[in-house]
Structures are given as C-alpha cells and as structure tokens.
XYZ file of C-alpha atoms in Angstrom:
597
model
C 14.368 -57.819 33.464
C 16.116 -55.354 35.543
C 15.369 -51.778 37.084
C 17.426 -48.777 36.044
C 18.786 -45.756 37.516
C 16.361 -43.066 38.881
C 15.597 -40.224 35.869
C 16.255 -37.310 38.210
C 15.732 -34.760 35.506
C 12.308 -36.229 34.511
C 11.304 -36.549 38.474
C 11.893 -33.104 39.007
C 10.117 -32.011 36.084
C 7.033 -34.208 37.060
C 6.672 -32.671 40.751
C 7.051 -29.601 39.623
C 4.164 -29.982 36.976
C 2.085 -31.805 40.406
C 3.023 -28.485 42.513
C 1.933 -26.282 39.753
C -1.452 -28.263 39.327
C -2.106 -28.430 42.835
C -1.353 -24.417 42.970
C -3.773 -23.737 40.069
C -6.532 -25.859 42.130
C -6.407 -24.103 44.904
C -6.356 -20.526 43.308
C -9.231 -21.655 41.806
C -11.132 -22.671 44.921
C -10.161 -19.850 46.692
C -12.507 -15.986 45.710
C -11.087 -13.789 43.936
C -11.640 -10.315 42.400
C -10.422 -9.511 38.646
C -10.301 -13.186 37.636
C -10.990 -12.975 34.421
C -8.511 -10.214 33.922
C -5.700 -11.782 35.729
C -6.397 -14.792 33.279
C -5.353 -12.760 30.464
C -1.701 -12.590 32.301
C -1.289 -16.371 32.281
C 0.028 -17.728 29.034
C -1.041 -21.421 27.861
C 1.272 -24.338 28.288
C 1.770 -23.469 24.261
C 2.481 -20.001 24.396
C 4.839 -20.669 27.325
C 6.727 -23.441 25.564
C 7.462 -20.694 22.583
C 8.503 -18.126 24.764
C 11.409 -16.954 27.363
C 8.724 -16.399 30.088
C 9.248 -17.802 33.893
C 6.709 -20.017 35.515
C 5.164 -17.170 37.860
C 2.148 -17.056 38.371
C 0.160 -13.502 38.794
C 0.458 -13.567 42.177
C 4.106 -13.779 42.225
C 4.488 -10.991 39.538
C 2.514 -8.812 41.425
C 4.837 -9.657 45.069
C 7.712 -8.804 42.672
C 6.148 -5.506 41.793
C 5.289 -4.683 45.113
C 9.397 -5.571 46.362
C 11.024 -3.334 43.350
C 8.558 -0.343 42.796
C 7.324 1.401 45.825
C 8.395 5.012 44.970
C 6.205 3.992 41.362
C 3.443 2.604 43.298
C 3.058 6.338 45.031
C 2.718 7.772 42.102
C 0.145 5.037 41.190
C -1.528 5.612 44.272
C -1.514 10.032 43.661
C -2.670 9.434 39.755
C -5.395 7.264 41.207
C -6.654 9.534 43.876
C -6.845 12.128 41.609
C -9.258 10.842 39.172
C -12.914 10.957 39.851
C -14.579 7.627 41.120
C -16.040 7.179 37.860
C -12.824 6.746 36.005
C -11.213 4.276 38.659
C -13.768 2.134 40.627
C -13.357 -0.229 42.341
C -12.175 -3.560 39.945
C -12.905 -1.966 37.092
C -11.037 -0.416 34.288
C -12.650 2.705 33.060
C -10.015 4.903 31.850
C -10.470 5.180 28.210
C -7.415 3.735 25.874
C -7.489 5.405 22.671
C -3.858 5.011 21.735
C -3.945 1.188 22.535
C -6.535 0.777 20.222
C -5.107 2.428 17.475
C -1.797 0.716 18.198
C -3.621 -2.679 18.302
C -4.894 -1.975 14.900
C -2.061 -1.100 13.066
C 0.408 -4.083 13.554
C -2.844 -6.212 13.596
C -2.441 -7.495 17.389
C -5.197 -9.191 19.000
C -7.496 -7.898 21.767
C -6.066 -10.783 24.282
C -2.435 -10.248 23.028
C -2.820 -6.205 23.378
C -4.586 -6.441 26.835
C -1.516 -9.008 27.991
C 1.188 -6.183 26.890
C -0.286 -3.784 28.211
C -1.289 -5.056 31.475
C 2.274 -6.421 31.956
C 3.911 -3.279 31.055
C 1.753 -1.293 33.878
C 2.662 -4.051 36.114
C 6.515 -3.458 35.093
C 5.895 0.471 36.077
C 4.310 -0.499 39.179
C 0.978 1.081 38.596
C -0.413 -2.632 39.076
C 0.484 -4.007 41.897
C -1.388 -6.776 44.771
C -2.931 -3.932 46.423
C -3.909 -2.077 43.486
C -5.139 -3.982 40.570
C -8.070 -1.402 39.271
C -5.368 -0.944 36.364
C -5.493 -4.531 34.798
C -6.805 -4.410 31.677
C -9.553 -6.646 29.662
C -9.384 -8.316 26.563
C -13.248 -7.292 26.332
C -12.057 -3.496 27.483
C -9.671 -3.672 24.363
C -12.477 -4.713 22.121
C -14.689 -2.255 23.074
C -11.852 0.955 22.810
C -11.608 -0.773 19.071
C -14.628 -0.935 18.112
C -15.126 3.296 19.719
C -12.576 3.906 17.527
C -13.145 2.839 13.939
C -16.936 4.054 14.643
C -15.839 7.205 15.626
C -13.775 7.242 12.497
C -16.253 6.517 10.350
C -18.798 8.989 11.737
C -16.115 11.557 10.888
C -15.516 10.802 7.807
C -19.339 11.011 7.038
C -19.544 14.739 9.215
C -16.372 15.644 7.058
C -16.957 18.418 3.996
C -17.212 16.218 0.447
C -15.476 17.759 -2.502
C -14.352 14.957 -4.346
C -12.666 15.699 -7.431
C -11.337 12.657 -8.491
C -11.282 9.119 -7.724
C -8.575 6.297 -8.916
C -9.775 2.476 -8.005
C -8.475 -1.005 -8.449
C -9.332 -4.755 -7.309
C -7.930 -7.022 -6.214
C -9.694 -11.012 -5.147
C -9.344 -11.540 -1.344
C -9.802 -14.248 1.331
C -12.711 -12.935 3.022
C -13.755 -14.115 6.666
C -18.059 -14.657 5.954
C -21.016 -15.515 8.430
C -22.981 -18.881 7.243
C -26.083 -20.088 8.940
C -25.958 -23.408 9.458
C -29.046 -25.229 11.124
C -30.185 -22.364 12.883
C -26.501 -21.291 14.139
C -24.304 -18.642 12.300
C -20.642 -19.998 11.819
C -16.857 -18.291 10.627
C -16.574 -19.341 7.134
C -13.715 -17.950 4.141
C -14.548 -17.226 0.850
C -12.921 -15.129 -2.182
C -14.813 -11.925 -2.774
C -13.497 -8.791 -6.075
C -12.774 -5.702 -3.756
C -12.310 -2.537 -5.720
C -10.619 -0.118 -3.615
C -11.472 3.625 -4.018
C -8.910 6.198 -3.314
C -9.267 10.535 -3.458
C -6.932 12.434 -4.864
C -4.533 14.689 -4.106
C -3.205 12.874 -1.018
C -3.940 9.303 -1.956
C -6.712 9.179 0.855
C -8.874 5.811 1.420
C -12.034 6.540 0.534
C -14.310 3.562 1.003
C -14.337 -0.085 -0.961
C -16.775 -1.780 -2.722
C -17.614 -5.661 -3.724
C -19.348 -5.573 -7.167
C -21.710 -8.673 -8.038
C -19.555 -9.322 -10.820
C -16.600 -8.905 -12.842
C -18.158 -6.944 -15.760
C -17.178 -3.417 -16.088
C -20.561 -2.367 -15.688
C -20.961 -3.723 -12.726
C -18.105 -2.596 -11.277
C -18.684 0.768 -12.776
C -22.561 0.629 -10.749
C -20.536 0.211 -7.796
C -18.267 3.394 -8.082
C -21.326 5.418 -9.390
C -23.000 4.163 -5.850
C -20.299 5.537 -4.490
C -19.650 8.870 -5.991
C -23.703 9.393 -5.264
C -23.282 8.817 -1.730
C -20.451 11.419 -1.471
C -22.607 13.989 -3.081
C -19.597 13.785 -5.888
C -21.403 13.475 -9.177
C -20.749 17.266 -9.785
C -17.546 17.832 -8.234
C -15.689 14.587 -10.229
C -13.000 15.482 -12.774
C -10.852 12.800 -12.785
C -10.361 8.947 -12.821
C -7.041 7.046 -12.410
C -6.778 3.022 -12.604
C -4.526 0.722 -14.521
C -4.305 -0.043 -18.248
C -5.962 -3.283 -18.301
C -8.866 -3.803 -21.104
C -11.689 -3.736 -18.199
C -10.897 -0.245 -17.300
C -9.612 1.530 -20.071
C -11.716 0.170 -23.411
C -13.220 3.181 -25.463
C -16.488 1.604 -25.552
C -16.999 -0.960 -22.893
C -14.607 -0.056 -20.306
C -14.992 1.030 -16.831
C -14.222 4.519 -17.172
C -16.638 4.631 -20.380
C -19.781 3.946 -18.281
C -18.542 6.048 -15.479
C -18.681 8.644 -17.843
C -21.983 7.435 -19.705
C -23.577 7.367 -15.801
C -22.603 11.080 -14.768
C -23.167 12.857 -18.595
C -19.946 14.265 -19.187
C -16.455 13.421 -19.868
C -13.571 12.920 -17.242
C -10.059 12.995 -17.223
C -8.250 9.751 -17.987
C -5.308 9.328 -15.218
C -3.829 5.830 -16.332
C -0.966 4.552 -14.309
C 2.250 4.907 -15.842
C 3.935 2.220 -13.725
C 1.644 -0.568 -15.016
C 1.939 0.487 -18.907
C 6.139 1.550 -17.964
C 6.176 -2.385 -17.481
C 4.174 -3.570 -20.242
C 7.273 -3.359 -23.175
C 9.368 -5.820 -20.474
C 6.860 -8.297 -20.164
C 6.583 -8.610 -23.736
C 10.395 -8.586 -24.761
C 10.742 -11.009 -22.021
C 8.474 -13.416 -23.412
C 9.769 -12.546 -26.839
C 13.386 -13.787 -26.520
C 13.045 -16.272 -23.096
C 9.459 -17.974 -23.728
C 6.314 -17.387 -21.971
C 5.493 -18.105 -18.559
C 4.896 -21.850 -17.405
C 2.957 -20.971 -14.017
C 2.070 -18.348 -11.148
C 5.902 -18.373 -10.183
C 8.002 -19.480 -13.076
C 8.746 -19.162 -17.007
C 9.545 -21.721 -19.371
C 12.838 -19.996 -20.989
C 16.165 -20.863 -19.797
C 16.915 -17.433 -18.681
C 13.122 -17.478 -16.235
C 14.268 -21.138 -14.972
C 17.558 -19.355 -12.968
C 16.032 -16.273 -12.034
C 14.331 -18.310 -8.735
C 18.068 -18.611 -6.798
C 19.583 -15.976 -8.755
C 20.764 -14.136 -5.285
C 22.666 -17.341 -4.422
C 25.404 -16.568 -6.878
C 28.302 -14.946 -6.348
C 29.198 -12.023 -8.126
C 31.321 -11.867 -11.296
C 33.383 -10.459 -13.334
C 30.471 -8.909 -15.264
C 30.187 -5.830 -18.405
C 29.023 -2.613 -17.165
C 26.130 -1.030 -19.389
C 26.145 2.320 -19.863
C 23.626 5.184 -21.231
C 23.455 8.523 -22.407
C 20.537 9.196 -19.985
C 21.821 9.492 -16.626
C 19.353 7.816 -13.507
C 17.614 11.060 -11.673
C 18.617 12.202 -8.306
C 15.693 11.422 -6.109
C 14.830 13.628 -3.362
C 15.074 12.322 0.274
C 10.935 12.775 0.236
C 11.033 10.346 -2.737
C 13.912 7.421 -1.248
C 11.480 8.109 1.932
C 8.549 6.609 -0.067
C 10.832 4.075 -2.011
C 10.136 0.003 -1.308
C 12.502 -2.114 -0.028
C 11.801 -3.559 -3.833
C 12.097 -0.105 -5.555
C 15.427 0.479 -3.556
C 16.800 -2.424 -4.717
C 16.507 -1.604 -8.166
C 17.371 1.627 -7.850
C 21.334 0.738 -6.430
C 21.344 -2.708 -8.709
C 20.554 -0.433 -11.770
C 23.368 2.014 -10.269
C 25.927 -0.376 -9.931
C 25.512 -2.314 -13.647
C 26.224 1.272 -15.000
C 29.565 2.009 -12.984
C 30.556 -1.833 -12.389
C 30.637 -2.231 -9.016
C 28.229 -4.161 -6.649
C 28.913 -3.808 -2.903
C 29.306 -6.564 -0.869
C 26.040 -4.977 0.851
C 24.011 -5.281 -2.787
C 24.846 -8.760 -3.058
C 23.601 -9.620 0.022
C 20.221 -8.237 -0.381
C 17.243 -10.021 -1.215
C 15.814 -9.100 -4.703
C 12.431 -9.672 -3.693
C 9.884 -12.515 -4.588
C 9.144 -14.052 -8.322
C 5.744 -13.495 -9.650
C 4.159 -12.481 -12.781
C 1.798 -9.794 -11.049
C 5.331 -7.864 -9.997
C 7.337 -7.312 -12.790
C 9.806 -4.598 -10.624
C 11.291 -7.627 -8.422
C 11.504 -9.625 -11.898
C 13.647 -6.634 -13.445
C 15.811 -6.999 -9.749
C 16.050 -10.804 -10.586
C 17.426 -10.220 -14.024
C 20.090 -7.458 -13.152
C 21.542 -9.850 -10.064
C 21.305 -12.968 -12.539
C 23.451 -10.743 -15.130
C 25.783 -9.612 -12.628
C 26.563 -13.595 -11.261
C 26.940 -14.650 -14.812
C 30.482 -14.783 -16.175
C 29.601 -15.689 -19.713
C 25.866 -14.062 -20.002
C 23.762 -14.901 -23.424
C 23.034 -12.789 -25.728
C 18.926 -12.738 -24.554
C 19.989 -11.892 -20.895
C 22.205 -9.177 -22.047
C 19.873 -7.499 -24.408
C 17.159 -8.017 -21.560
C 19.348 -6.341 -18.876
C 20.326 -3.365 -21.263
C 16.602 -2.611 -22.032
C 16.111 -2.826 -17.938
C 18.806 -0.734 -16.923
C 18.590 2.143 -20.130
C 14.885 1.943 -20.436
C 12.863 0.468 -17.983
C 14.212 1.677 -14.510
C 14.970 5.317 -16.445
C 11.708 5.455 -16.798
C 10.458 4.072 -13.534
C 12.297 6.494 -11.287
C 11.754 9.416 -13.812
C 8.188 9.122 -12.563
C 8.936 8.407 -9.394
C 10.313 11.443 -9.327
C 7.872 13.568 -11.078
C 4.608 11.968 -10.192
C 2.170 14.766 -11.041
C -0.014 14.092 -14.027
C 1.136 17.407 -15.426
C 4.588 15.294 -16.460
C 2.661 12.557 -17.747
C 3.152 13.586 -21.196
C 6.607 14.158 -20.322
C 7.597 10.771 -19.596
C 5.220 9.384 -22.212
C 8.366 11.692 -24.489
C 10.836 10.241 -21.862
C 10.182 6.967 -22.859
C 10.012 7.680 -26.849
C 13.768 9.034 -26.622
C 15.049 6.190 -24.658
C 14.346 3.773 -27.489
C 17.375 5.653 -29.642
C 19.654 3.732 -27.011
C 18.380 0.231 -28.187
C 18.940 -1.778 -31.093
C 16.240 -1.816 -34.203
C 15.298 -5.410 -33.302
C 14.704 -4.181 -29.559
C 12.677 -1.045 -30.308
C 10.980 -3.404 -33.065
C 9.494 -5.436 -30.399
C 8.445 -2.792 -27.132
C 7.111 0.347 -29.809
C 3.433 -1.466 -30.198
C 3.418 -1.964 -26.523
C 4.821 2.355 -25.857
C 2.238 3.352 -28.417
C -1.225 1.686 -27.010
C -0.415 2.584 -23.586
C 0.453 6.160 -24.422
C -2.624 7.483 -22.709
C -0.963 10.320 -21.310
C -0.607 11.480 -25.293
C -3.664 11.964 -25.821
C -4.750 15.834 -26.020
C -5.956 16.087 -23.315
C -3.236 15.156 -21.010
C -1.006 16.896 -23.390
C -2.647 20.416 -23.233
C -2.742 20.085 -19.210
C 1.306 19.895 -19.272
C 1.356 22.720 -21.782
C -0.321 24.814 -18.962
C 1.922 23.441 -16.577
C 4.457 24.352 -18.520
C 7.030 26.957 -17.141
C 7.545 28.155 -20.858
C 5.436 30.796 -20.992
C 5.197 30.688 -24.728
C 3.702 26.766 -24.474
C 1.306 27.928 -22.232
C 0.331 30.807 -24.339
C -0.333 27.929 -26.872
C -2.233 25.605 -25.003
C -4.453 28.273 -24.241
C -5.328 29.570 -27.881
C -6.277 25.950 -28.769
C -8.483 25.343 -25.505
C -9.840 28.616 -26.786
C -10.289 28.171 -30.066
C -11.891 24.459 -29.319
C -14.096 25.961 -27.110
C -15.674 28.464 -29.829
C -15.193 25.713 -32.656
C -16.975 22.673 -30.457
C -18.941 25.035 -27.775
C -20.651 21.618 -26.044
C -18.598 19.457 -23.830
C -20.121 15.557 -25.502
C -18.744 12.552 -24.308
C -16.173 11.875 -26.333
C -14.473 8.315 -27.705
C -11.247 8.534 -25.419
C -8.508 6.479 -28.347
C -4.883 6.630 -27.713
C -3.393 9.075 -30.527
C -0.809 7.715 -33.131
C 2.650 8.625 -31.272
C 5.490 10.955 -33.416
C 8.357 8.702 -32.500
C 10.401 11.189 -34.222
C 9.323 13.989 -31.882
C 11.766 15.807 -29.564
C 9.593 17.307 -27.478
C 6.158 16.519 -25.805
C 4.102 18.943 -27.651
C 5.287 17.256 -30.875
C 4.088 13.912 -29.894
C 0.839 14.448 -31.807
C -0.150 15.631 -35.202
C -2.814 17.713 -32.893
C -5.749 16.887 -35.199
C -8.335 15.876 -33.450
C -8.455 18.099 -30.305
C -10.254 17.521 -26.910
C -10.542 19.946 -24.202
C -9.176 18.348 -20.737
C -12.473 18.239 -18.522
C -10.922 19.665 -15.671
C -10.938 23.051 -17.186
C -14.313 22.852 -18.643
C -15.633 24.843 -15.757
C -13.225 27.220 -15.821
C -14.063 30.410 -17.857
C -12.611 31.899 -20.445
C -11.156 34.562 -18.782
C -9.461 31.928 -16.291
C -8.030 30.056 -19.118
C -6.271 32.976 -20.643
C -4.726 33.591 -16.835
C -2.510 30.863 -17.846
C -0.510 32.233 -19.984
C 0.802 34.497 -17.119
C 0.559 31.576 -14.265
C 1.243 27.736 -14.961
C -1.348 25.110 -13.848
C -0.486 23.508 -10.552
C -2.696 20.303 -10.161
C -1.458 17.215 -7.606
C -3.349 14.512 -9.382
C -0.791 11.629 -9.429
C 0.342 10.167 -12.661
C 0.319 6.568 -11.491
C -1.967 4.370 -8.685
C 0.792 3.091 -5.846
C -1.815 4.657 -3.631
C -4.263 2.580 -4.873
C -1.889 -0.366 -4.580
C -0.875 0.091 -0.792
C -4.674 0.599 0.331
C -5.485 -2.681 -1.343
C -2.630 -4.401 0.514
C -5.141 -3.127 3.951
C -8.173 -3.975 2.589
C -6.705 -7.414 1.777
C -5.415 -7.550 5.722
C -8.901 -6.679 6.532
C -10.897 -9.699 5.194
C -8.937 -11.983 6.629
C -9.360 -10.072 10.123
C -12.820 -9.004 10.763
C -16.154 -10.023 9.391
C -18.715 -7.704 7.119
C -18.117 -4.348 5.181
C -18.539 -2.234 8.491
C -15.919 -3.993 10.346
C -13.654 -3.730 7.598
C -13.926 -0.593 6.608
C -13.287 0.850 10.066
C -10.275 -1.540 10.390
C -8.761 -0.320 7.431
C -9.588 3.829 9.038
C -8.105 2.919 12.140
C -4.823 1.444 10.246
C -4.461 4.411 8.204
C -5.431 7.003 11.139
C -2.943 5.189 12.900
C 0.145 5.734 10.225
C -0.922 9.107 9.728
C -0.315 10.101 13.072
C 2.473 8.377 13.232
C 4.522 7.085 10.387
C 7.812 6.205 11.445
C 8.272 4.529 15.165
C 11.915 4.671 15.288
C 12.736 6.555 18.556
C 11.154 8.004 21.600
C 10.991 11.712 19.473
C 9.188 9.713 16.628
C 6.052 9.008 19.558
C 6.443 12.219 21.070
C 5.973 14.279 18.011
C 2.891 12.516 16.953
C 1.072 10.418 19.695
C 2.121 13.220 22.461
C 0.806 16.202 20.201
C-alpha cells in the first residue's frame, strides 16, 4: 500500500463547500429582516449546478449593487419617498404588480421563479440595495397579485353586457391536477377529465369550459345548454360551429340536434371546413398505403418512411403542376399562419415550380400523428421531394395534396367567413377535374357527406353575401317566398343535400328542392330581407373552429397547472388577457405600445 499525491482540485473544492456551510450557519444564527424573501434569491445546490450563476450569496449581490449603482439608488431613494407609507413600509412589499402577474401567467412561470426574476432584476437597477430592501419581492406577494388578477377577470366578464349569438365548442381529454381525501387529509392527485371548450363568435373569444358527466351527446349538449342559460343566451343564439364528427353533427342524435331540441328552434350549422377539407386525404391515404398500425405510425410502406422523412436529402424530383394557382395570402393571414401551416404553404410552393431552398429542407415538417393530418400532408410532400424514383401511390398521394388538399386549405384560410363556405364547398368540387377518375372515385363520398356548407341554408346566406346584385335579388325571393309558403320556423332534420358535381357555380350545387330558411334571418323582417338586394350580408361567423382549437391547447395547459374549475378558468383569462394586450414581444416598441398604453 502506498499514499498518493495530494488531489488539489478536490481539496479546494471541499473547503470551499466547509466555508460556504459555515457562512450559511452563521447567517442563520444571526437576525435578520426579509428572510424569507431573500431566500427566494438563493438558488438550490440543483438549480445552481444547471445554471451560469456565481456562488454569491445575497449579501454580496446587494454590496455589488450598492458599489455600481449609486446615481440608481437616488432615484430609488426619490420614487420611495414619494409614495405614501402605505405603499412602501417598512419590510414590506405593497406596491401592487399587475403586469408581473399577467406576465407570470402567460409563459406559465412559477410564483418562486417570477418573484426570483423580478427581485434580481430590481436589484440589477439598483432599486434593491443593503440599505433598501422594502423592494424584494415574495413568492406569496406573486401569488396573491395572481390570484387579484384572474378574479378580477372573471368578475368582469360576469359585469360585461351578454349578447351571445353564437357559440362553436370542442373537447378534448386532459391530464387534470384533482384534490383526493385521503384519511382525513386532502392530497394532489391527476386524472383524465372530457373538457369541451366554448368559444363566441365573431372574434373567437373564450367563453367558459365545461366537463360533461359523460361522453353522450346529450350530456354534453346539457352542459352547453347550462351554459347558454347562464349567459342569458337562449334568445340571442343563432349559430353553432364544431367539427364533423358523428357526436356533433348526426341529424337525430347529435349534439347540435338536442341543442336545438333544448332552446325550440333551429340554429345555424357552422361545421369546420378544415376537419371535413382533410377527411378525402385520410381516406385515399389509407386506400392506396394501408391503414394505420398505432397513435404514431401506418402500416403501408409509404407511412413506415414518413417518420425521418426530413433526414433525406433532396432530389432530383417532378414538379406537379395545376390549373388552380395557390392564393396570395394577406400579411394578416401569414400573421396567423403556424409554423405547421407555413410549412405547407412554401413545400406546396416549391413542388409546383421545382425548387426547394436550402432553407425548406432544413425545416422541420412537424410531428406524425393521426389527430394532425396538415403535418402528415408536410411529411408526404418532403418524402416526395427526397425520393429519386417515387411510386406510383406516393405520387398520386402528393398530386391530390398539392392540387387539392392545400388549394383548398389556404383558400379558406384566406376567406374564412361562413359567407364563402359554400364557395369552397364549389372550390373543392372543381378541383376534382385535375385528378384522375380512380382518384376522384375514391375522395367524392367523403366531399359529398361533409358538404354541410351545401345545404340551403348556408347556400342562401352566400347568395346575400353575394356582391352580384342579381344573386342576391334571388336569394331574397326564395327566403320570401319560403317564408309565405312555410310561415313557422319548426325544427327541421338538418341532412347534407345531394352535391351537383357538375355545377360551375355555388348556387348550382343544389337541385334547391327542399328549401330552409337560414335561422339567422328569421328575426329579420320582411322588409329587412328585401334590403338585400340593394346591400350584401356582412356576417364574421368563421367558417372553420382553429379558435376553438388554440383555446383548447390553454385549457389543456390549465389542468395540468392549477386545481378546480375556478382556478382554471381564471388561468386560462389571464393567458388570453395577457396575449391580447400584447401579442407579439419582439422589441421594446412591441411593450410600449401595449403594456405602456
């Protein structure tokens, strides 16, 4: 046996760990005001291994203050003497921090975390400082601002004039944090809980959510009516958006029947033409590759490469053209675009001229799963553009994509009014000319039993829309001569109409023999009615439910954040509050416009 060499690096290391211990002791010993607010400066040994931070302590941040920001520390020391003695006493915080909470809440920070930053940032500015420390702020002090907050957002929204005129909803099953009692004590528990998300339109504005008992469409259909009775709605209601699925939409069963049943009159069906736009290319999909083999993957040879199709490098690939150019999207539209919808947008673009940037073929296509079928359709274009000697399947697939499905997508994208819903229900009956008889063969059943938009209905509301004066004029001799032919408004069976693929314009669509009035001109007289044939119908109900789809996303951040329905809800108000004052952060003018107002 034999000693070695002295570990200098690991002897240093040790004392200083002993000098830091034996520092901490005697801080502790020694009294001292603001304790537990200083505490919140000191990071763990585990935050402090995953961080750049220096070993100071407090005290030494504060010296460091005092050294570099004197001329600061006056204006500290003036902003301080100026405020009453209730706002600044003496350790206590008392200045109220509305921004920080609303900050906190949107990019989902904690109360310790947000009471750190900002604490260290006033200490940076030298309005903290050893002499003055009345500014360090509380993780409890953050708590309490966020809590005053989403409270004072909900009492607004119940002080706030009703009005409601429509409603579009979807669900979604979440992790949701729960209370259990347990021997007396309550504990944090997780569970899955059905939130349907509620949403007014115009202006795709959270309204509330609700957890039915069940998945049964009467159920869920109780919970909306709850709802719409609460708002003082039940009169006001025209309208009702949601996807396509069987739940919602069935003529006898569905959600939107016993809405209807529940209330006593008909409402406008608003189904979202982004879920049925991607219907026809899950179904040739399946058709030609196979069907799906789990959450994440297909069984087909062409679904087993699409997982590391952005790998490849690009190649020598076929441009596909069409007759039907993509439409020029506003910058308001682009603005509103997803990373995901962007990318199909300039993948699309470059299959039709032939040339992918170096920039495109970097970028990520976006995750693989059967619930979004837009980052499938990017999977498939980057696969055909990294295959040399495609198949037939993947080429037929990536034609349909690019001349069909993406026309369509953006085409309501940019027209997202439900007065062009029977427009691009047309849109999408002319595009099939540009595919081959097998194609159209397979996506027409899917086109024609999601063609709600076709219905009469929806049909007659773009004829009044209409900036042909002569449509309008028509539309409003048939809501005229419906009403004096069929005088009561009965609930009606709401059926998708056989569609007139033949037809070259949206009127045409139908054979127009069995007529409904659209409910939201039932209350309009006739006299109002015939004004339309002077002045088109301007209505901003949207055509499809993104809204829907991005308040879900929040509602989803919420369960696994706070516990209960209260907590959530004003979580999910303070978010959105939050973005609405200020939606882009991406210089000082950004803040200043918004937060500064």
């Amino acid at each position: 046996m034999f000693m070695a060499n002295i570990d200098f690096q690991a002897t240093t290391r040790l004392q200083k760990r002993l000098q830091r211990k034996i520092e901490e002791e005697t801080r502790c010993k020694m009294p001292r005001k603001f304790s537990s607010a200083e505490s919140n400066l000191n990071l763990s040994e585990e935050e402090s291994s995953n961080s750049c931070a220096s070993d100071q302590s407090v005290d030494e941040v504060l010296h460091d203050s005092d050294d570099k920001s004197s001329s600061i520390d006056d204006v500290a020391s003036d902003d301080i003497s100026s405020r009453s003695d209730d706002d600044v006493a003496e350790g206590q915080m008392r200045i109220p921090l509305p921004n920080l909470a609303k900050v906190a809440d949107r990019y989902g920070i904690s109360d310790r975390a947000a009471a750190s930053l900002a604490t260290a940032v006033l200490i940076d500015v030298g309005f903290i400082t050893k002499q003055n420390q009345s500014f360090v702020i509380d993780k409890n002090k953050v708590h309490r601002e966020r809590l005053n907050l989403r409270k004072g957002l909900q009492r607004d929204m119940r002080q706030s004039p009703k009005g409601i005129t429509s409603i579009y909803f979807d669900g979604r099953r979440d992790t949701t944090l729960v209370k259990v009692n347990r021997s007396g004590k309550w504990y944090g528990d997780t569970t899955v809980e059905k939130h349907y998300v509620l949403v007014e339109e115009p202006g795709s504005s959270y309204l509330t959510h609700v957890t039915p008992s069940s998945g049964r469409s009467t159920d869920i259909a109780n919970s909306i009516v709850t709802v719409i009775r609460e708002q003082d709605a039940s009169d006001s209601i025209l309208a009702i958006g949601c996807d396509s699925t069987n739940a919602n939409v069935g003529s006898k069963g569905g959600v939107i029947r016993h809405l209807e049943v529940a209330l006593g009159r008909p409402l406008n069906w608003f189904i979202c033409l982004l879920h049925t736009n991607e219907l026809p290319l899950r179904h040739l999909f399946t058709t030609l590759d196979g069907p799906t083999s789990g959450a994440t993957s297909f069984s087909g040879p062409i679904g087993r490469e699409l997982h590391h199709c952005e790998l490849k490098h690009i190649a020598n690939f076929t441009k596909i053209t069409s007759q039907h150019s993509m439409p020029v999207l506003d910058e308001d539209v682009v603005a509103d675009l997803s990373c995901d919808q962007k990318y199909l947008y300039d993948i699309v673009t470059a299959i039709r001229t032939g040339v992918v940037s170096e920039n495109l073929s970097a970028r990520k296509p976006g995750p693989l799963n059967h619930s979004r079928w837009l980052t499938f359709a990017n999977r498939v274009c980057r696969l055909y553009v990294a295959t040399d000697n495609p198949s037939a399947n993947l080429c037929i697939i990536t034609h349909f994509i690019v001349t069909n499905y993406a026309a369509n997508w953006f085409n309501i994208k940019h027209n997202p009014s439900c007065t062009y819903g029977a427009r691009h229900v047309c849109h999408a009956t002319q595009l099939l000319k540009e595919l081959s008889s097998e194609t159209a063969a397979i996506v027409k059943p899917y086109i024609s039993r999601s063609a709600y938009f076709a219905h009469s209905e929806n049909i007659l509301i773009a004829m009044l829309a209409d900036s042909d004066k002569s449509i309008r004029s028509r539309a409003v001799d048939i809501i005229l001569q419906q009403r004096f032919q069929a005088p009561t408004a009965a609930i009606r069976l709401f059926k998708v109409p056989p569609i007139n693929y033949d037809a070259t314009n949206y009127v045409d669509l139908i054979n127009w023999e069995d007529i409904q009035e659209p409910p939201l001109t039932m209350k309009l007289t006739d006299d109002d009615i015939a004004k339309f044939s002077n002045e088109p119908l301007t209505l901003n109900y949207k055509n499809h439910t993104q809204g829907v789809e991005r308040c879900i996303k929040l509602v989803t951040d919420a369960s696994k954040a706070v516990y209960g329905f209260e907590a959530r809800d004003g979580f999910i108000r303070a978010r959105v509050n939050s973005r609405n004052l200020m939606p882009r952060f991406d210089s000082k003018q950004d803040y200043c416009d918004n937060f500064l107002q």
